[in-house]
Amino acid sequence: MNERAAVDMWFDPICPWAWITSRWLLEVERVREVEIRFHVMSLSVLNEGRDVPKQYQDLMQEGWGPVRVCIAAQQRYGSDAVGKLYSALGTRIHLGKEQLGPELFAAALTDAGLDPELAAAAEDTGLDPALRESHEAGMRPVGTEVGTPVIHAPGPDGRQVAFFGPVVTPAPKGEAAGRLWDGVLLVAGTPGFFELKRSRDVDPIFS
């Protein structure tokens, strides 16, 4: 039996594109010898001091809450709890279209089998140093010109590669998910390869 390769994804729960990528990675885990591990980054941290539209500023202010709750869950229960909580948060945020806030956080924590009182962590600025540390660990290899999703994985030659993306919708299923993974690793592992992009013409599809 082949040993599963560790693949790490950094997410912000409020990003719909990261959510779709995370669901794709879970499909990849079914059809390739990989183990997906989830970590927290923060669009609120990333966009500090940047000149962004007022509507996005408001979202970034709200965005501190869910990432702090994820960090609190990690500190209380360990890293395995992060993926469970992310799935619960994303289901409510992106599928249920629920409003960010204490009720959503408590419900998601309950869904994940975690203490709903951790919802109070959304206002705990004392968690920010750990949040920033997790954020920096994910973003350091890819720079600050990208957001989430960020993935770190063993490349074709075994050395770690790190990249933003892929941004895809809807999430491929089954062997289609595996083929996309194979291709992403191939280009990401090519020395000097930086970008492959086209304009998006559809909104996120969560099916």
GROMACS .gro file of C-alpha atoms in nm, residues 72-150:
model
   79
   72ALA     CA    1  -0.979   2.859   1.876
   73ALA     CA    2  -1.104   2.516   1.767
   74GLN     CA    3  -0.756   2.418   1.655
   75GLN     CA    4  -0.608   2.522   1.988
   76ARG     CA    5  -0.875   2.336   2.186
   77TYR     CA    6  -0.910   2.018   1.979
   78GLY     CA    7  -0.610   1.995   1.748
   79SER     CA    8  -0.558   2.032   1.375
   80ASP     CA    9  -0.803   1.757   1.276
   81ALA     CA   10  -1.089   1.970   1.407
   82VAL     CA   11  -1.013   2.247   1.156
   83GLY     CA   12  -1.132   2.050   0.855
   84LYS     CA   13  -1.450   1.940   1.031
   85LEU     CA   14  -1.532   2.294   1.136
   86TYR     CA   15  -1.451   2.430   0.790
   87SER     CA   16  -1.696   2.185   0.634
   88ALA     CA   17  -1.964   2.288   0.883
   89LEU     CA   18  -1.900   2.661   0.836
   90GLY     CA   19  -1.884   2.637   0.458
   91THR     CA   20  -2.205   2.437   0.437
   92ARG     CA   21  -2.391   2.707   0.627
   93ILE     CA   22  -2.217   3.006   0.466
   94HIS     CA   23  -2.208   2.898   0.102
   95LEU     CA   24  -2.489   2.645   0.071
   96GLY     CA   25  -2.723   2.776   0.339
   97LYS     CA   26  -2.648   3.145   0.270
   98GLU     CA   27  -2.660   3.211   0.644
   99GLN     CA   28  -2.546   3.542   0.789
  100LEU     CA   29  -2.208   3.553   0.959
  101GLY     CA   30  -2.243   3.593   1.334
  102PRO     CA   31  -2.258   3.417   1.670
  103GLU     CA   32  -2.560   3.201   1.583
  104LEU     CA   33  -2.396   3.065   1.269
  105PHE     CA   34  -2.067   3.002   1.449
  106ALA     CA   35  -2.235   2.819   1.738
  107ALA     CA   36  -2.445   2.607   1.499
  108ALA     CA   37  -2.142   2.516   1.288
  109LEU     CA   38  -1.942   2.421   1.596
  110THR     CA   39  -2.227   2.197   1.707
  111ASP     CA   40  -2.246   2.042   1.359
  112ALA     CA   41  -1.875   1.961   1.385
  113GLY     CA   42  -1.912   1.806   1.730
  114LEU     CA   43  -1.728   2.093   1.900
  115ASP     CA   44  -1.816   2.319   2.193
  116PRO     CA   45  -2.060   2.586   2.065
  117GLU     CA   46  -1.932   2.826   2.331
  118LEU     CA   47  -1.621   2.866   2.117
  119ALA     CA   48  -1.838   3.100   1.906
  120ALA     CA   49  -1.732   3.372   2.149
  121ALA     CA   50  -1.380   3.344   2.005
  122ALA     CA   51  -1.501   3.552   1.709
  123GLU     CA   52  -1.440   3.865   1.919
  124ASP     CA   53  -1.118   3.747   2.085
  125THR     CA   54  -0.830   3.954   1.947
  126GLY     CA   55  -0.596   3.751   2.165
  127LEU     CA   56  -0.618   3.480   1.899
  128ASP     CA   57  -0.482   3.709   1.629
  129PRO     CA   58  -0.111   3.629   1.678
  130ALA     CA   59  -0.180   3.258   1.619
  131LEU     CA   60  -0.406   3.347   1.326
  132ARG     CA   61  -0.133   3.559   1.170
  133GLU     CA   62   0.121   3.282   1.222
  134SER     CA   63  -0.101   3.032   1.040
  135HIS     CA   64  -0.170   3.285   0.766
  136GLU     CA   65   0.199   3.359   0.716
  137ALA     CA   66   0.290   2.990   0.702
  138GLY     CA   67   0.052   2.943   0.412
  139MET     CA   68   0.127   3.262   0.222
  140ARG     CA   69   0.505   3.280   0.260
  141PRO     CA   70   0.585   3.048  -0.034
  142VAL     CA   71   0.334   3.214  -0.271
  143GLY     CA   72   0.357   3.585  -0.183
  144THR     CA   73   0.089   3.843  -0.105
  145GLU     CA   74  -0.044   3.901  -0.458
  146VAL     CA   75  -0.281   3.605  -0.425
  147GLY     CA   76  -0.562   3.513  -0.188
  148THR     CA   77  -0.716   3.177  -0.110
  149PRO     CA   78  -0.709   2.886  -0.189
  150VAL     CA   79  -0.339   2.820  -0.134
   0.00000   0.00000   0.00000
